[in-house]
Amino acid sequence: MKIALFIPCYIDQFYPQVGIATLELLESLGCTVHFPEGQTCCGQPMANTGCERDAIPTYEHYVETFSSYDYVVTPSGSCAYHVRKHYDIIEQTPEVQHLRQRTLDLSEFLLDVLEVEQLNARFPAKVGLHQSCHGLRGLRLGPGSERNLDAPSALHTLLSMVDGVEIAELARADECCGFGGTFAINEPDISAKMGKDRIADHARAGVEVITAGDMSCLMHLEGILRRQGSPIQVKHIAEILNSKA
Amino acid sequence: MKEHATKAAAFIKDEARTDWHDESLWFVRSRRDKAAHGIPEWEQLRELASQIKDHTLSHLDEYLEAFEAKAIENGVTVHWAADAAAHNRIVHGILQEHNARRIVKSKSMLTEECGLNEYLEAQGIEVVDTDLGERIIQLKEEPPSHIVMPAIHLKKEEVGELFHQKLQTRKGATDPQYLTEAARQHLRQSFLEADAAITGVNFAIAETGGVVVCTNEGNADMGTHLAPLQIHCMGIEKILPKAEHLGVFTRLLARSATGQPSTIFTSHHHKAKDGGAMHIVIVDNGRTTQLGRPDFRNSLKCIRCGACMNTCPIYRRSGGHSYDSTVPGPIGSILTPGIDLKKYSGLPFASTLCGSCSDVCPVKIDIHEQLYKWRQIIAEEGLLPTAKKQSMVMAGKVLSRPGWYKAAGKSARWVTRWLPRPLIYTPLNTWGKARELPEAPKESFQEWYRKNRSAS
Ligand code: SF4
């Protein structure tokens, strides 16, 4: 099984520890993981702004970089969703079709491919789980509070395998944090207000660490937390799953 | 383009009020959740409703004609209006024919869309909205801010003050019971004096030629029972093939709208009362154009339950008026660009694409997907602000060239690491208004990887 690691651009540049945790976690589970040089981005920032035409070269670059692997694993539900859902505007070559099936969010790869049932991880803290929207409602990593379905939530399942984690009960289980890519820049006031409200929910629940499957949500929440001088930390779920403390 | 953001920023300035608005709507969403989760077959119902609507939209011409034939058979007069102006003219014509000058009207987003009240008032005809929320905003001379709860943006203190001024209630009174009673007494007079009653239509049944009107206050019934002339105005998309399909939708509608098992009144109108007259006005006003757009046609499945507004985290925090359109919120943001792309080019961007609207929607409209598609069209049509477009072209270049990407990433990290705060947190940096930028690490993941795993 040839596995490639895809580290989205903003994680590469600003949160290398998330890439490292993802890599180490996969390696500790016995996977040989390659990190193809020259990878950049899935193209989502342009496409969500309406410029998917301008994203095509980036899509093509992604396909070129990753098409020789059996699986592409990424610590981002949002990027995985983008490749799977929106790479429909380029020619559907066998390579593109393959990547649109085999680009997986880390949690999907752990649960559906590796069929992980336990982890050797310890993280003693009260953790608030932020359900990033694209993972939740795009990749269907959980049922979502809107739908009347009895399905497990992938991130809950994984977190409950970590020794010491106490998952906090939130008043609003899966409300959006307000990041939304360029939305955060175009509608800064609503975006920040949404983030503040999410944080208040976590704070009321006594959360010490907010985690999520997407670092972009956490970057936004962390920006507000630091501005507020809050002691609440953010950690990508890969960091918690890879914790040995 | 930036209009929603500007209006939203103004709304949000009063944070306590924003919180109140958000909580009020979240409460409705929570009631909806309870009701929806109380029905084990909820997801099947949504699927069924979606399929019935898809089928009906694909055979709309046939069902509309069947409906018309049946209605005529029942003795109803049917009118067709191509647009808002035709609709208003037709309604006015019917009223003139019956010499009707005092009109009561129950809730109808269609007549709101067509601007019927203003039109009729200009002709010297008095229209009284009889839905309590509608009456409140009519007295306040404001547009509705929500399609199911038109006055949800107003606090009871504000309604008290308004009623004190317009209906002479006690100054400072805020007791909802007292205020509602005052509105009832005031409306009763209008009901008794009305020459005609106008209603909206929730569903029109092709098989029977009847229309179905759902309300909680019984105001539509009071109007149509008392006035000799009744006029029902409907968009072409309100058709259902058979009476047996109705139950699927009434079960979904009230639960999605307010969390009730059904609306208090679900009234079926088939023919005029003895000595009365019944008219139905069927309106297109841009709907067939929308039907012709494959990516957007299924927005016509909408049953106007308002659930997508109640769940939308942006709507809840920006208020309905920030959308500046008759139908606000997520569904409004996919309907209005089809009517005036330029005017409403900002609305598809008033979203994080979180997808909650699509999952809450009882007829499974892929609202957030359509927002995404409108964005593409808006950019293609050159309606993005230049700076935004240019930065996306640039990003597209950088992100498809590994060498450029590496250099750009390095300089971005350098900038956030070494530039003094005042140079970073400028008014141009909207990110930094309420948020810190991420702390830039020494090295990127790629750099770390090269050092630590280069052998592999
Ligand atoms: S789009 Fe769906 S959720 Fe929104 S008002 Fe229409 S039917 Fe209700």
PDB file of C-alpha atoms in Angstrom, chain B residues 45-165:
ATOM      1  CA  LEU B  45     -39.876  11.777   4.584  1.00  0.00           C
ATOM      2  CA  ARG B  46     -37.366  14.385   3.414  1.00  0.00           C
ATOM      3  CA  GLU B  47     -36.277  12.119   0.595  1.00  0.00           C
ATOM      4  CA  LEU B  48     -39.857  11.448  -0.430  1.00  0.00           C
ATOM      5  CA  ALA B  49     -40.735  15.132  -0.361  1.00  0.00           C
ATOM      6  CA  SER B  50     -37.686  15.917  -2.435  1.00  0.00           C
ATOM      7  CA  GLN B  51     -38.608  13.290  -5.018  1.00  0.00           C
ATOM      8  CA  ILE B  52     -42.220  14.425  -5.244  1.00  0.00           C
ATOM      9  CA  LYS B  53     -41.048  17.973  -5.834  1.00  0.00           C
ATOM     10  CA  ASP B  54     -38.443  16.888  -8.395  1.00  0.00           C
ATOM     11  CA  HIS B  55     -41.067  14.951 -10.272  1.00  0.00           C
ATOM     12  CA  THR B  56     -43.550  17.806 -10.134  1.00  0.00           C
ATOM     13  CA  LEU B  57     -41.017  20.352 -11.360  1.00  0.00           C
ATOM     14  CA  SER B  58     -40.218  18.073 -14.295  1.00  0.00           C
ATOM     15  CA  HIS B  59     -43.900  17.973 -15.279  1.00  0.00           C
ATOM     16  CA  LEU B  60     -44.854  21.399 -14.101  1.00  0.00           C
ATOM     17  CA  ASP B  61     -46.660  22.437 -17.275  1.00  0.00           C
ATOM     18  CA  GLU B  62     -48.934  19.390 -17.191  1.00  0.00           C
ATOM     19  CA  TYR B  63     -49.756  19.726 -13.513  1.00  0.00           C
ATOM     20  CA  LEU B  64     -50.452  23.430 -13.790  1.00  0.00           C
ATOM     21  CA  GLU B  65     -52.880  22.863 -16.630  1.00  0.00           C
ATOM     22  CA  ALA B  66     -54.561  20.013 -14.811  1.00  0.00           C
ATOM     23  CA  PHE B  67     -54.864  22.218 -11.751  1.00  0.00           C
ATOM     24  CA  GLU B  68     -56.375  25.047 -13.758  1.00  0.00           C
ATOM     25  CA  ALA B  69     -58.901  22.769 -15.473  1.00  0.00           C
ATOM     26  CA  LYS B  70     -60.016  21.309 -12.164  1.00  0.00           C
ATOM     27  CA  ALA B  71     -60.266  24.704 -10.484  1.00  0.00           C
ATOM     28  CA  ILE B  72     -62.374  26.052 -13.333  1.00  0.00           C
ATOM     29  CA  GLU B  73     -64.579  22.996 -13.043  1.00  0.00           C
ATOM     30  CA  ASN B  74     -65.037  23.913  -9.382  1.00  0.00           C
ATOM     31  CA  GLY B  75     -66.236  27.359 -10.417  1.00  0.00           C
ATOM     32  CA  VAL B  76     -63.016  29.180  -9.546  1.00  0.00           C
ATOM     33  CA  THR B  77     -61.585  31.889 -11.805  1.00  0.00           C
ATOM     34  CA  VAL B  78     -57.919  31.265 -12.600  1.00  0.00           C
ATOM     35  CA  HIS B  79     -55.499  33.989 -13.725  1.00  0.00           C
ATOM     36  CA  TRP B  80     -51.931  33.721 -14.987  1.00  0.00           C
ATOM     37  CA  ALA B  81     -49.373  36.416 -14.238  1.00  0.00           C
ATOM     38  CA  ALA B  82     -46.015  36.479 -16.020  1.00  0.00           C
ATOM     39  CA  ASP B  83     -44.444  38.862 -13.540  1.00  0.00           C
ATOM     40  CA  ALA B  84     -44.987  40.973 -10.444  1.00  0.00           C
ATOM     41  CA  ALA B  85     -46.539  43.851 -12.362  1.00  0.00           C
ATOM     42  CA  ALA B  86     -49.044  41.553 -14.062  1.00  0.00           C
ATOM     43  CA  HIS B  87     -49.881  39.979 -10.720  1.00  0.00           C
ATOM     44  CA  ASN B  88     -50.592  43.331  -9.122  1.00  0.00           C
ATOM     45  CA  ARG B  89     -52.655  44.480 -12.085  1.00  0.00           C
ATOM     46  CA  ILE B  90     -54.707  41.307 -12.054  1.00  0.00           C
ATOM     47  CA  VAL B  91     -55.426  41.485  -8.327  1.00  0.00           C
ATOM     48  CA  HIS B  92     -56.364  45.129  -8.663  1.00  0.00           C
ATOM     49  CA  GLY B  93     -58.643  44.272 -11.579  1.00  0.00           C
ATOM     50  CA  ILE B  94     -60.470  41.624  -9.575  1.00  0.00           C
ATOM     51  CA  LEU B  95     -60.930  44.020  -6.680  1.00  0.00           C
ATOM     52  CA  GLN B  96     -62.286  46.729  -8.966  1.00  0.00           C
ATOM     53  CA  GLU B  97     -64.672  44.315 -10.571  1.00  0.00           C
ATOM     54  CA  HIS B  98     -66.095  43.550  -7.138  1.00  0.00           C
ATOM     55  CA  ASN B  99     -65.879  47.114  -5.993  1.00  0.00           C
ATOM     56  CA  ALA B 100     -63.712  46.046  -3.095  1.00  0.00           C
ATOM     57  CA  ARG B 101     -61.884  48.794  -1.211  1.00  0.00           C
ATOM     58  CA  ARG B 102     -61.046  47.241   2.126  1.00  0.00           C
ATOM     59  CA  ILE B 103     -58.851  44.193   1.989  1.00  0.00           C
ATOM     60  CA  VAL B 104     -57.564  41.798   4.607  1.00  0.00           C
ATOM     61  CA  LYS B 105     -54.535  39.768   3.667  1.00  0.00           C
ATOM     62  CA  SER B 106     -52.983  36.792   5.392  1.00  0.00           C
ATOM     63  CA  LYS B 107     -49.300  35.982   5.103  1.00  0.00           C
ATOM     64  CA  SER B 108     -47.982  35.654   1.596  1.00  0.00           C
ATOM     65  CA  MET B 109     -44.329  35.968   0.656  1.00  0.00           C
ATOM     66  CA  LEU B 110     -45.417  36.122  -2.973  1.00  0.00           C
ATOM     67  CA  THR B 111     -47.425  39.322  -2.580  1.00  0.00           C
ATOM     68  CA  GLU B 112     -44.474  40.682  -0.604  1.00  0.00           C
ATOM     69  CA  GLU B 113     -42.188  39.759  -3.504  1.00  0.00           C
ATOM     70  CA  CYS B 114     -44.546  41.514  -5.942  1.00  0.00           C
ATOM     71  CA  GLY B 115     -44.964  44.606  -3.779  1.00  0.00           C
ATOM     72  CA  LEU B 116     -48.752  44.228  -3.809  1.00  0.00           C
ATOM     73  CA  ASN B 117     -49.460  46.320  -0.712  1.00  0.00           C
ATOM     74  CA  GLU B 118     -47.686  49.393  -2.038  1.00  0.00           C
ATOM     75  CA  TYR B 119     -49.333  48.962  -5.424  1.00  0.00           C
ATOM     76  CA  LEU B 120     -52.847  48.711  -4.032  1.00  0.00           C
ATOM     77  CA  GLU B 121     -52.345  51.503  -1.540  1.00  0.00           C
ATOM     78  CA  ALA B 122     -51.275  53.759  -4.398  1.00  0.00           C
ATOM     79  CA  GLN B 123     -54.656  52.971  -6.000  1.00  0.00           C
ATOM     80  CA  GLY B 124     -56.423  54.031  -2.846  1.00  0.00           C
ATOM     81  CA  ILE B 125     -57.157  50.533  -1.617  1.00  0.00           C
ATOM     82  CA  GLU B 126     -56.594  49.726   2.032  1.00  0.00           C
ATOM     83  CA  VAL B 127     -54.764  46.486   2.787  1.00  0.00           C
ATOM     84  CA  VAL B 128     -54.544  45.186   6.339  1.00  0.00           C
ATOM     85  CA  ASP B 129     -52.106  42.366   6.997  1.00  0.00           C
ATOM     86  CA  THR B 130     -53.780  40.051   9.467  1.00  0.00           C
ATOM     87  CA  ASP B 131     -50.929  37.783  10.515  1.00  0.00           C
ATOM     88  CA  LEU B 132     -49.778  39.267  13.828  1.00  0.00           C
ATOM     89  CA  GLY B 133     -46.122  39.487  12.839  1.00  0.00           C
ATOM     90  CA  GLU B 134     -47.017  40.948   9.450  1.00  0.00           C
ATOM     91  CA  ARG B 135     -49.336  43.467  11.058  1.00  0.00           C
ATOM     92  CA  ILE B 136     -46.559  44.561  13.400  1.00  0.00           C
ATOM     93  CA  ILE B 137     -44.116  45.262  10.600  1.00  0.00           C
ATOM     94  CA  GLN B 138     -46.867  46.826   8.503  1.00  0.00           C
ATOM     95  CA  LEU B 139     -47.551  49.277  11.323  1.00  0.00           C
ATOM     96  CA  LYS B 140     -43.826  49.823  11.673  1.00  0.00           C
ATOM     97  CA  GLU B 141     -43.474  50.288   7.904  1.00  0.00           C
ATOM     98  CA  GLU B 142     -40.658  47.787   7.641  1.00  0.00           C
ATOM     99  CA  PRO B 143     -40.133  44.778   5.412  1.00  0.00           C
ATOM    100  CA  PRO B 144     -40.287  41.321   7.025  1.00  0.00           C
ATOM    101  CA  SER B 145     -36.978  40.007   8.337  1.00  0.00           C
ATOM    102  CA  HIS B 146     -37.984  36.341   8.196  1.00  0.00           C
ATOM    103  CA  ILE B 147     -40.397  34.411   5.997  1.00  0.00           C
ATOM    104  CA  VAL B 148     -42.206  32.610   8.823  1.00  0.00           C
ATOM    105  CA  MET B 149     -41.694  35.042  11.706  1.00  0.00           C
ATOM    106  CA  PRO B 150     -41.669  38.405   9.944  1.00  0.00           C
ATOM    107  CA  ALA B 151     -41.180  40.465  13.120  1.00  0.00           C
ATOM    108  CA  ILE B 152     -38.652  38.194  14.832  1.00  0.00           C
ATOM    109  CA  HIS B 153     -36.149  41.058  14.878  1.00  0.00           C
ATOM    110  CA  LEU B 154     -38.335  43.119  17.206  1.00  0.00           C
ATOM    111  CA  LYS B 155     -38.384  42.844  20.986  1.00  0.00           C
ATOM    112  CA  LYS B 156     -41.632  42.862  22.911  1.00  0.00           C
ATOM    113  CA  GLU B 157     -40.759  46.280  24.333  1.00  0.00           C
ATOM    114  CA  GLU B 158     -40.560  47.651  20.807  1.00  0.00           C
ATOM    115  CA  VAL B 159     -43.875  46.066  19.874  1.00  0.00           C
ATOM    116  CA  GLY B 160     -45.362  47.560  23.059  1.00  0.00           C
ATOM    117  CA  GLU B 161     -44.168  51.030  22.097  1.00  0.00           C
ATOM    118  CA  LEU B 162     -45.416  50.613  18.523  1.00  0.00           C
ATOM    119  CA  PHE B 163     -48.849  49.472  19.701  1.00  0.00           C
ATOM    120  CA  HIS B 164     -48.970  52.305  22.188  1.00  0.00           C
ATOM    121  CA  GLN B 165     -48.476  54.748  19.326  1.00  0.00           C
TER     122      GLN B 165
END
